[in-house]
């Protein structure tokens, strides 16, 4: 079956612009995570969805970042008024359900560059 | 707060040899999970191996095994019979139930190069 997919693969934008990053999880996976990976670092948690609701958004750095998952499958991470410090790889992961035993399956990420 | 430390930014190993990657973590939780993920240049994180903290037996997956020392909060990865395809970034990660989301907390990674 298909894995987690993310679009676009790369996104270049200018400071101050708005961007949307899309994640298509594995079919049937109820849990969805967004992480951000800066250069030379490990991924950092941003937000977690269980179904349609954002169950934990404690990792979002500020109110310029927002994510939705309206139908419980595809998710979109939205960044307003982008800043150069937002440049990073944004990773999405999904798992069959909630729980430490559940493997998180990652997508290939979207590399965002803010000029 | 939970932290994960990988003290080896880079390592290299000859093909067919064995290498061990180090990881330590800090937590006050008693029930948690530890993971090693591999990230090749394609960027896609792939689960290598998982350990549940309540299990004393070390996890193994083919050529990959861990040395889990709960009291010392240490979780090292041993790769036996290293292959060229093992060349990648390796990340140690931690999750626990108290956060509600089982979000992963990652270390900074170790870049492993397998030399022919």
mmCIF file of C-alpha atoms in Angstrom, chain B residues 19-75:
data_model
loop_
_atom_site.group_PDB
_atom_site.id
_atom_site.type_symbol
_atom_site.label_atom_id
_atom_site.label_comp_id
_atom_site.label_asym_id
_atom_site.label_seq_id
_atom_site.Cartn_x
_atom_site.Cartn_y
_atom_site.Cartn_z
ATOM 1 C CA UNK B 19 29.336 -0.574 15.216
ATOM 2 C CA UNK B 20 27.554 0.743 18.291
ATOM 3 C CA UNK B 21 25.734 4.071 18.444
ATOM 4 C CA UNK B 22 25.163 5.653 21.844
ATOM 5 C CA UNK B 23 22.062 7.297 23.262
ATOM 6 C CA UNK B 24 21.179 8.518 26.728
ATOM 7 C CA UNK B 25 17.917 10.036 27.857
ATOM 8 C CA UNK B 26 16.502 11.822 30.848
ATOM 9 C CA UNK B 27 13.010 11.271 32.181
ATOM 10 C CA UNK B 28 11.106 10.848 35.426
ATOM 11 C CA UNK B 29 8.571 8.600 33.727
ATOM 12 C CA UNK B 30 8.469 4.881 34.463
ATOM 13 C CA UNK B 31 6.508 3.683 31.440
ATOM 14 C CA UNK B 32 7.904 4.820 28.109
ATOM 15 C CA UNK B 33 9.140 3.691 24.723
ATOM 16 C CA UNK B 34 12.491 4.088 22.998
ATOM 17 C CA UNK B 35 13.189 3.977 19.290
ATOM 18 C CA UNK B 36 15.978 4.118 16.772
ATOM 19 C CA UNK B 37 15.065 5.689 13.439
ATOM 20 C CA UNK B 38 17.185 5.757 10.299
ATOM 21 C CA UNK B 39 17.095 8.741 7.926
ATOM 22 C CA UNK B 40 18.844 8.213 4.576
ATOM 23 C CA UNK B 41 19.482 11.130 2.194
ATOM 24 C CA UNK B 42 15.952 10.661 0.850
ATOM 25 C CA UNK B 43 14.819 12.252 4.176
ATOM 26 C CA UNK B 44 12.264 9.540 4.964
ATOM 27 C CA UNK B 45 12.539 8.396 8.575
ATOM 28 C CA UNK B 46 12.393 4.621 8.901
ATOM 29 C CA UNK B 47 11.898 2.762 12.166
ATOM 30 C CA UNK B 48 14.842 0.465 12.877
ATOM 31 C CA UNK B 49 13.965 -0.928 16.301
ATOM 32 C CA UNK B 50 11.732 -0.272 19.304
ATOM 33 C CA UNK B 51 12.066 -1.025 23.030
ATOM 34 C CA UNK B 52 9.332 -0.876 25.657
ATOM 35 C CA UNK B 53 10.748 0.275 28.989
ATOM 36 C CA UNK B 54 8.888 -2.325 31.032
ATOM 37 C CA UNK B 55 10.527 -5.140 29.060
ATOM 38 C CA UNK B 56 13.889 -6.165 30.435
ATOM 39 C CA UNK B 57 14.838 -8.176 27.374
ATOM 40 C CA UNK B 58 16.761 -6.214 24.776
ATOM 41 C CA UNK B 59 15.015 -5.868 21.415
ATOM 42 C CA UNK B 60 16.576 -7.351 18.281
ATOM 43 C CA UNK B 61 15.696 -7.022 14.601
ATOM 44 C CA UNK B 62 17.920 -9.066 12.323
ATOM 45 C CA UNK B 63 21.327 -7.300 12.298
ATOM 46 C CA UNK B 64 20.141 -4.600 14.711
ATOM 47 C CA UNK B 65 20.029 -4.959 18.473
ATOM 48 C CA UNK B 66 19.898 -2.638 21.444
ATOM 49 C CA UNK B 67 21.525 -2.536 24.851
ATOM 50 C CA UNK B 68 18.867 -1.047 27.130
ATOM 51 C CA UNK B 69 20.102 -0.060 30.568
ATOM 52 C CA UNK B 70 17.082 1.434 32.340
ATOM 53 C CA UNK B 71 18.838 2.473 35.531
ATOM 54 C CA UNK B 72 21.573 4.215 33.582
ATOM 55 C CA UNK B 73 19.023 5.643 31.103
ATOM 56 C CA UNK B 74 21.075 4.348 28.224
ATOM 57 C CA UNK B 75 19.840 2.903 24.933
#
